[in-house]
C-alpha angles and dihedrals in degrees: 000000000000099000119086113248093210090057092048092051093050092046092051094046091052091044094051095046094047092047090052090052093048091049092052094048095073099037099082090045092052091048090056098043102042097035126215097290097054093038087051091053091051094046093048093047092048091051090051093050091047092071091056089048088059090050091049095051097039086191092294094143092064098046092040092053091052094048095044091053090057093057101030092118094050109074094193095049091042092056092045094053091044090054092047095052091044091054093047093050092045090055095046091046093053091047091049092049091049090054090048092052092046091056094039096055099037105042112082093214090074095059126088112322122225112259097018135086092216134075129206097239100081093044092048092048091049091049091048086068085077095071097028092058091035089076088074097046096085088195091158090064092056090047093049093047090046097238090161098144091053092048092048096050092043094050094047093049094046096046091048090052092048093048090054091048091052092053092046101041108028101072105131133053092241091058092091091124090052091052090048091053090049091055092045090050089070089069094040094052090045090053092049092049093047094047091053091053097037099082088064090061108035142013126227100207111118110244104166144012114287120244110202097158094076091063100047097084099045091043090051091051094048091046090055089049091052091052091045091051090051091052093044095049096044100041095086097057092039093053092044090052090053092049096045110046091186090060089218090124090050089059091051090048092050091052093045095051096044097088091043091055092052094055092044089051092053094050098042091048087074091069088088087065101040103039096062091044093049091049090051093052093048091047088057092041089241099156094166095060091039091058092043090052091053090050092048095050092047088050091055090047093053091043093056101032104043097062089042091055092046094049097043094049092048094045099034094130099051093039095053090042090055094047094047098036089231115125097173110086090202094053120064137338089028093157093051098091093052090044089054091050092048093048097042094094089061089074087070102031096046093044093050091047089052090051091053092048100045099031103037113015099043095046089045091048091237097125092135090072089064091055090054093048093047091046092055090044091051091053091051092044094054095041096046093043091056092044096050100035098043102033118013101032104022093147092055106032094163090059090047093053091045092054091047091049093051092049092048091049091051090051091053090052093048091051093049092047090051091050096050100023096139091054097045107031096087091045094054107030110054140111093254094062089044090057090053092049093051092048088046090059089053090051090051092052091048093049094043097052104027099040096066090046090056092047092047093050092052099038098091095048102036104027128234099295099048094039090057092049091051089046092055094045094046094048092048094049097043091039091052091054091049092045096051093041094052092046090050091051091050090047095240107190102234095049092042090052092050093051091046090053090050092051 
């Protein structure tokens, strides 16, 4: 592989962080302009369409990435596989859209709603453009061929344009359709950009007989995994909503898990770098580089996640206050800080499980093992959530579900590690990760004891809200300096490599 993996990692990290920032810029504005009712219509419609998006993709991006990597140096085979996956996804997309239309135009619930002048049908049809046009995006080709710089620049430019359009065009509450078109335009512009660049990578002239049968089994397995992941990730909020009819605990849970989801999103975004590279090494039977790649990705995971866990646990109160906008611990979202503390470990367990799945199981064609692990985790998640929320922690059900979710996630990781122990043991259990863990404890102690002192010193002059914001920013900045300095002193590999590259 000619491209430098360190460059790809840095490019994707920058891309993910910047995209998260750009996405958050418009959210408060949209909340104010559309109002809760219209925003609720959009959110509900988007959730509905998401299930048909899963049906349309049937996990083709993952299997396509793996197969394209294997033939990337053979132009004829590359074009043939690209055509095959395009045809498969076109068929599944049309079938999914047909099912969506059948439900949309026959179920009464999708017609005009009492008390509103809108119905869900136009919004759902507009949002369905996402997966209809997505057939032509060929994103999996760019991932497999490691065109990360192109994808980063393209995404940043498109999202910036769309953010500007949202601020300029969405100015009244009734402009919900306009906002929907702005969000859909992200996919449309991505497709246009990819199609312009695509002829430089592959050809679409048929050169041989297609062989679709070889993909049916792996696509079926990955599709089952996608559904299992959806059930596993959504079971906590669903169960909590059933237990607490007021949905107050659900709000606390949503606030508590927000920061955790951001860190997980940053770490798991790197799978687009590591999965093609792992597949390439296994194709060439290069076990040495395959093991080194696992170790490198785990190193990055620990490097990002450990200080995040330490900081979020120590500053759980100010962080959840900032996210929710509630600075009175006796007011709303009162379970959120404890939920954040209980869920913090998921940043590590979920990220490591994702590494095992995308970087080891998919390249080794052992995806079924992930289904078994998630199935067991789902059983534990449901059982423990009911036990904690309904019996042991009835007064704080959100905390009970959070504890159950963290335990279930740890069980999934333990099962996966046991199944692929020889491929992951060196990546997890080494002195380098131990150094990060020890320094992480120091960061926790710093944040836990120094943070409140900063907030207390500023409280009288800045007030509660601003003093907590300054506390978070100060602890993160000073903690980052301490963290990097201590890792540099202990000769931690990732930091040492970065400073060597700079020199």
